Tab-separated table of C-alpha atoms in Angstrom:
chain	number	residue	atom	x	y	z
A	228	UNK	CA	91.224	82.203	121.162
A	229	UNK	CA	91.357	86.022	120.748
A	230	UNK	CA	93.483	87.406	117.919
A	231	UNK	CA	93.946	90.942	119.169
A	232	UNK	CA	95.505	93.372	116.728
A	233	UNK	CA	96.407	97.032	117.069
A	234	UNK	CA	95.878	98.910	113.810
A	235	UNK	CA	97.205	102.383	113.092
A	236	UNK	CA	96.489	104.551	110.073
A	237	UNK	CA	98.546	107.679	109.464
A	238	UNK	CA	97.011	110.843	108.016
A	239	UNK	CA	99.903	112.900	106.691
A	240	UNK	CA	99.926	116.558	105.669
A	241	UNK	CA	98.533	117.309	102.221
A	242	UNK	CA	100.755	120.370	101.744
A	243	UNK	CA	104.495	120.014	102.282
A	244	UNK	CA	106.453	123.161	103.092
A	245	UNK	CA	109.447	124.033	100.937
A	246	UNK	CA	110.509	126.396	98.158
A	247	UNK	CA	111.918	123.651	95.974
A	248	UNK	CA	111.349	119.981	95.307
A	249	UNK	CA	114.661	119.191	97.051
A	250	UNK	CA	113.510	120.989	100.223
A	251	UNK	CA	110.206	119.156	100.152
A	252	UNK	CA	111.959	115.820	99.699
A	253	UNK	CA	114.229	116.570	102.656
A	254	UNK	CA	111.132	117.282	104.745
A	255	UNK	CA	109.547	114.110	103.410
A	256	UNK	CA	112.407	111.952	104.638
A	257	UNK	CA	112.266	113.533	108.103
A	258	UNK	CA	108.560	112.818	108.389
A	259	UNK	CA	108.355	109.572	106.358
A	260	UNK	CA	106.110	111.365	103.878
A	261	UNK	CA	106.102	111.467	100.078
A	262	UNK	CA	105.101	114.780	98.521
A	263	UNK	CA	104.446	113.298	95.115
A	264	UNK	CA	101.593	111.141	96.462
A	265	UNK	CA	99.614	114.322	97.157
A	266	UNK	CA	98.476	116.882	94.640
A	267	UNK	CA	100.909	119.203	92.911
A	268	UNK	CA	100.460	121.413	89.850
A	269	UNK	CA	104.148	120.965	89.051
A	270	UNK	CA	104.538	117.677	87.200
A	271	UNK	CA	108.308	117.793	87.732
A	272	UNK	CA	107.618	116.994	91.374
A	273	UNK	CA	106.235	113.585	90.450
A	274	UNK	CA	109.595	111.885	90.804
A	275	UNK	CA	109.430	108.112	91.303
A	276	UNK	CA	111.334	106.395	94.087
A	277	UNK	CA	113.239	103.191	93.329
A	278	UNK	CA	111.859	100.106	95.086
A	279	UNK	CA	113.899	99.002	96.914
A	280	UNK	CA	115.785	102.235	97.468
A	281	UNK	CA	116.741	104.874	100.018
A	282	UNK	CA	113.179	105.557	101.093
A	283	UNK	CA	112.099	101.928	101.428
A	284	UNK	CA	115.272	101.103	103.371
A	285	UNK	CA	114.381	103.897	105.806
A	286	UNK	CA	110.858	102.509	106.257
A	287	UNK	CA	112.300	99.008	106.707
A	288	UNK	CA	114.505	100.286	109.549
A	289	UNK	CA	111.453	101.762	111.284
A	290	UNK	CA	109.531	98.496	110.857
A	291	UNK	CA	112.378	96.550	112.469
A	292	UNK	CA	113.095	99.119	115.194
A	293	UNK	CA	109.495	99.304	116.397
A	294	UNK	CA	108.571	95.721	115.426
A	295	UNK	CA	105.686	96.869	113.232
A	296	UNK	CA	104.190	95.603	110.028
A	297	UNK	CA	104.071	98.599	107.680
A	298	UNK	CA	102.301	99.157	104.377
A	299	UNK	CA	103.713	102.188	102.537
A	300	UNK	CA	101.879	103.490	99.432
A	301	UNK	CA	104.278	105.242	97.069
A	302	UNK	CA	104.895	106.405	93.516
A	303	UNK	CA	107.880	104.363	92.407
A	304	UNK	CA	109.568	101.845	90.156
A	305	UNK	CA	109.527	98.188	91.130
A	306	UNK	CA	111.192	95.644	88.839
A	307	UNK	CA	111.461	98.407	86.265
A	308	UNK	CA	107.713	99.176	86.336
A	309	UNK	CA	106.524	102.696	87.163
A	310	UNK	CA	103.286	102.655	89.124
A	311	UNK	CA	101.423	103.522	92.291
A	312	UNK	CA	102.737	100.797	94.567
A	313	UNK	CA	102.065	99.746	98.146
A	314	UNK	CA	105.144	98.183	99.720
A	315	UNK	CA	104.576	95.701	102.568
A	316	UNK	CA	107.185	95.258	105.326
A	317	UNK	CA	107.109	92.751	108.165
A	318	UNK	CA	108.284	93.306	111.750
A	319	UNK	CA	111.833	92.267	110.831
A	320	UNK	CA	111.999	94.999	108.193
A	321	UNK	CA	111.776	92.581	105.296
A	322	UNK	CA	109.866	93.580	102.176
A	323	UNK	CA	107.299	90.805	101.811
A	324	UNK	CA	105.384	92.249	98.871
A	325	UNK	CA	104.733	95.171	96.568
A	326	UNK	CA	101.173	95.718	95.374
A	327	UNK	CA	100.748	97.521	92.035
A	328	UNK	CA	97.550	99.569	91.670
A	329	UNK	CA	95.246	97.775	89.250
A	330	UNK	CA	93.005	100.693	88.222
A	331	UNK	CA	95.097	103.837	87.611
A	332	UNK	CA	93.172	106.850	86.323
A	333	UNK	CA	93.776	108.335	82.875
A	334	UNK	CA	95.783	111.288	84.329
A	335	UNK	CA	97.943	108.767	86.193
A	336	UNK	CA	98.466	106.743	83.044
A	337	UNK	CA	99.596	109.933	81.283
A	338	UNK	CA	102.276	110.222	83.983
A	339	UNK	CA	103.474	106.773	82.931
A	340	UNK	CA	101.804	104.771	85.701
A	341	UNK	CA	101.186	101.191	84.626
A	342	UNK	CA	98.241	99.115	85.800
A	343	UNK	CA	98.955	96.032	87.859
A	344	UNK	CA	97.406	92.674	86.977
A	345	UNK	CA	97.590	90.843	90.290
A	346	UNK	CA	95.192	91.166	93.223
A	347	UNK	CA	97.539	89.561	95.702
A	348	UNK	CA	96.964	88.693	99.348
A	349	UNK	CA	99.957	89.026	101.676
A	350	UNK	CA	100.719	86.839	104.698
A	351	UNK	CA	101.849	88.663	107.825
A	352	UNK	CA	102.354	87.310	111.327
A	353	UNK	CA	98.789	88.178	112.427
A	354	UNK	CA	96.924	87.135	109.274
A	355	UNK	CA	96.339	88.026	105.635
A	356	UNK	CA	95.850	91.462	104.094
A	357	UNK	CA	94.786	92.768	100.711
A	358	UNK	CA	95.299	96.255	99.267
A	359	UNK	CA	92.941	98.425	97.221
A	360	UNK	CA	94.627	101.663	96.137
A	361	UNK	CA	92.380	104.690	95.554
A	362	UNK	CA	90.457	104.049	92.287
A	363	UNK	CA	90.554	100.286	92.936
A	364	UNK	CA	87.717	100.641	95.459
A	365	UNK	CA	85.355	101.771	92.689
A	366	UNK	CA	85.135	98.148	91.535
A	367	UNK	CA	83.422	95.691	93.932
A	368	UNK	CA	85.223	92.844	92.183
A	369	UNK	CA	88.548	93.924	93.735
A	370	UNK	CA	87.340	93.469	97.312
A	371	UNK	CA	85.494	90.296	96.338
A	372	UNK	CA	88.592	88.680	94.859
A	373	UNK	CA	90.725	89.640	97.862
A	374	UNK	CA	88.036	88.069	100.065
A	375	UNK	CA	88.077	84.869	97.971
A	376	UNK	CA	91.860	84.725	98.335
A	377	UNK	CA	91.602	84.766	102.113
A	378	UNK	CA	92.232	88.389	103.093
A	379	UNK	CA	91.070	89.308	106.600
A	380	UNK	CA	91.753	93.046	106.361
A	381	UNK	CA	91.442	95.311	103.304
A	382	UNK	CA	93.786	98.299	103.254
A	383	UNK	CA	92.637	101.359	101.308
A	384	UNK	CA	95.298	104.058	100.791
A	385	UNK	CA	93.872	106.851	98.655
A	386	UNK	CA	94.147	110.454	97.497
A	387	UNK	CA	90.616	111.823	97.249
A	388	UNK	CA	89.020	115.228	97.656
A	389	UNK	CA	85.517	116.228	98.649
A	390	UNK	CA	84.011	115.735	95.181
A	391	UNK	CA	81.587	113.224	96.605
A	392	UNK	CA	81.958	112.465	100.290
A	393	UNK	CA	78.639	110.626	100.619
A	394	UNK	CA	79.520	108.528	97.572
A	395	UNK	CA	82.969	107.826	99.020
A	396	UNK	CA	81.712	106.844	102.473
A	397	UNK	CA	78.990	104.541	101.171
A	398	UNK	CA	81.459	102.784	98.872
A	399	UNK	CA	84.049	102.493	101.669
A	400	UNK	CA	81.565	100.970	104.099
A	401	UNK	CA	79.925	98.810	101.423
A	402	UNK	CA	83.191	96.987	100.738
A	403	UNK	CA	83.243	95.894	104.384
A	404	UNK	CA	79.607	94.766	104.243
A	405	UNK	CA	80.150	92.995	100.896
A	406	UNK	CA	82.953	90.890	102.317
A	407	UNK	CA	82.483	90.785	106.081
A	408	UNK	CA	86.040	92.144	106.438
A	409	UNK	CA	87.681	95.129	108.119
A	410	UNK	CA	88.568	98.037	105.834
A	411	UNK	CA	91.328	100.450	106.852
A	412	UNK	CA	91.762	103.706	104.925
A	413	UNK	CA	94.558	106.274	104.809
A	414	UNK	CA	94.311	109.699	103.150
A	415	UNK	CA	95.829	113.169	103.741
A	416	UNK	CA	94.801	115.975	106.084
A	417	UNK	CA	95.285	119.626	107.026
A	418	UNK	CA	96.159	121.630	110.132
A	419	UNK	CA	93.171	122.329	112.354
A	420	UNK	CA	90.868	124.956	110.877
A	421	UNK	CA	92.232	124.896	107.327
A	422	UNK	CA	89.974	122.264	105.773
A	423	UNK	CA	86.986	123.283	103.642
A	424	UNK	CA	84.764	121.451	101.120
A	425	UNK	CA	86.572	120.453	97.943
A	426	UNK	CA	89.904	119.850	99.668
A	427	UNK	CA	91.498	116.473	100.410
A	428	UNK	CA	88.865	114.406	102.170
A	429	UNK	CA	90.957	113.102	105.075
A	430	UNK	CA	88.832	110.703	107.152
A	431	UNK	CA	91.479	108.011	107.495
A	432	UNK	CA	89.853	105.340	109.573
A	433	UNK	CA	88.668	101.815	110.260
A	434	UNK	CA	85.373	100.240	109.220
A	435	UNK	CA	84.152	97.068	110.895
A	436	UNK	CA	82.831	93.958	109.116
A	437	UNK	CA	79.255	95.213	109.586
A	438	UNK	CA	79.989	98.532	107.863
A	439	UNK	CA	80.071	100.624	111.024
A	440	UNK	CA	82.877	103.192	111.261
A	441	UNK	CA	84.906	102.148	114.305
A	442	UNK	CA	87.399	105.021	114.173
A	443	UNK	CA	87.709	108.167	112.037
A	444	UNK	CA	90.629	110.629	111.922
A	445	UNK	CA	88.543	113.533	110.639
A	446	UNK	CA	90.312	116.237	108.618
A	447	UNK	CA	93.449	116.715	110.709
A	448	UNK	CA	97.010	115.429	110.648
A	449	UNK	CA	98.094	112.609	112.914
A	450	UNK	CA	97.914	108.921	113.799
A	451	UNK	CA	94.741	107.000	114.535
A	452	UNK	CA	95.033	103.723	116.474
A	453	UNK	CA	92.322	101.177	117.195
A	454	UNK	CA	92.319	97.613	118.492
A	455	UNK	CA	90.333	94.821	116.874
A	456	UNK	CA	89.946	91.083	117.461
A	457	UNK	CA	90.242	89.082	114.248
A	458	UNK	CA	88.731	86.050	115.955
A	459	UNK	CA	85.434	87.933	116.287
A	460	UNK	CA	83.893	87.368	112.866
A	461	UNK	CA	80.625	88.904	111.757
A	462	UNK	CA	77.883	86.278	112.107
A	463	UNK	CA	74.600	86.696	110.229
A	464	UNK	CA	71.689	84.640	108.965
A	465	UNK	CA	72.732	85.241	105.371
A	466	UNK	CA	71.308	82.962	102.646
A	467	UNK	CA	71.309	79.932	104.959
A	468	UNK	CA	68.713	79.241	107.640
A	469	UNK	CA	71.386	78.997	110.301
A	470	UNK	CA	73.714	81.783	111.397
A	471	UNK	CA	77.217	81.509	109.992
A	472	UNK	CA	80.326	83.642	109.655
A	473	UNK	CA	79.286	86.120	106.986
A	474	UNK	CA	82.448	85.918	104.863
A	475	UNK	CA	82.163	82.137	104.543
A	476	UNK	CA	78.430	82.364	103.849
A	477	UNK	CA	78.985	84.954	101.103
A	478	UNK	CA	81.617	82.777	99.449
A	479	UNK	CA	79.549	79.588	99.790
A	480	UNK	CA	76.412	81.130	98.271
A	481	UNK	CA	78.058	82.794	95.278
A	482	UNK	CA	77.044	81.720	91.754
A	483	UNK	CA	80.140	82.327	89.614
A	484	UNK	CA	78.560	80.451	86.709
A	485	UNK	CA	76.246	83.446	86.024
A	486	UNK	CA	78.828	86.228	86.412
A	487	UNK	CA	80.357	85.830	82.959
A	488	UNK	CA	79.621	89.404	81.843
A	489	UNK	CA	81.980	90.699	84.524
A	490	UNK	CA	84.938	89.279	82.605
A	491	UNK	CA	83.626	89.817	79.071
A	492	UNK	CA	86.174	92.096	77.406
A	493	UNK	CA	83.984	92.965	74.420
A	494	UNK	CA	81.604	94.867	76.725
A	495	UNK	CA	84.501	97.055	77.844
A	496	UNK	CA	85.578	97.619	74.236
A	497	UNK	CA	82.084	98.796	73.278
A	498	UNK	CA	82.071	101.247	76.190
A	499	UNK	CA	85.470	102.609	75.125
A	500	UNK	CA	84.178	103.090	71.579
A	501	UNK	CA	81.158	105.032	72.859
A	502	UNK	CA	83.415	107.249	74.963
A	503	UNK	CA	85.624	107.912	71.964
A	504	UNK	CA	82.606	108.985	69.897
A	505	UNK	CA	81.492	111.310	72.702
A	506	UNK	CA	85.011	112.755	72.958
A	507	UNK	CA	85.040	113.520	69.212
A	508	UNK	CA	81.705	115.356	69.517
A	509	UNK	CA	83.169	117.542	72.253
A	510	UNK	CA	86.303	118.436	70.237
């Protein structure tokens, strides 16, 4: 039986008009945007939103009004923890989860952002989703664990510029191929004609389970919508002689007994020590 699903990813404006933070916040609330999730040289503009709070209640009303499931990435405090969160709302406007970014960058940590420790999968009325926020996608293990937990779609909200578009696109598509799952990204854009290399990458879009880009927003500002059928799994002759659903075949042919180094903390500690020695040489 078909499991048709309409996915939308929103590419908001990178630059928010306004002479003051208050003016920008007022504009944010009119457009359901959050200025502090884009780049700003003024650190005073990185003001966290309470979760739940005024902003999340507004998003919840939209979810209920239009009967949509919504995932809202935001800089906020949830249960007293400051982090880069992704808040999940169901079609009734209920908050069903709040993902905490597991791999914040050093600049983010200096802002007080705390790393999450849970790669959760969230049940919605159409199926299960997992979230990888920005830097999380750098680590294949994140997508792999979400796959093992039963996710059918991986959501990838991020704030990235054109420092390495080829690198970014290969990684984005590879996560879909690795898992046999859909990957949906959301970034920020610019008015037509303003984008140039080095600016926010844009390219919010949808990648299919075979790594092909099904829809791409480009550099602009707007909403991209695409329909998929979750019942149509990728089928390949992977590892086994017969053709099976790729996600199941990947899981069934894994050898976790030889992956011990991936969770060996002493290897990380040695790398940190080497970085510290390099940092001292540069000082």
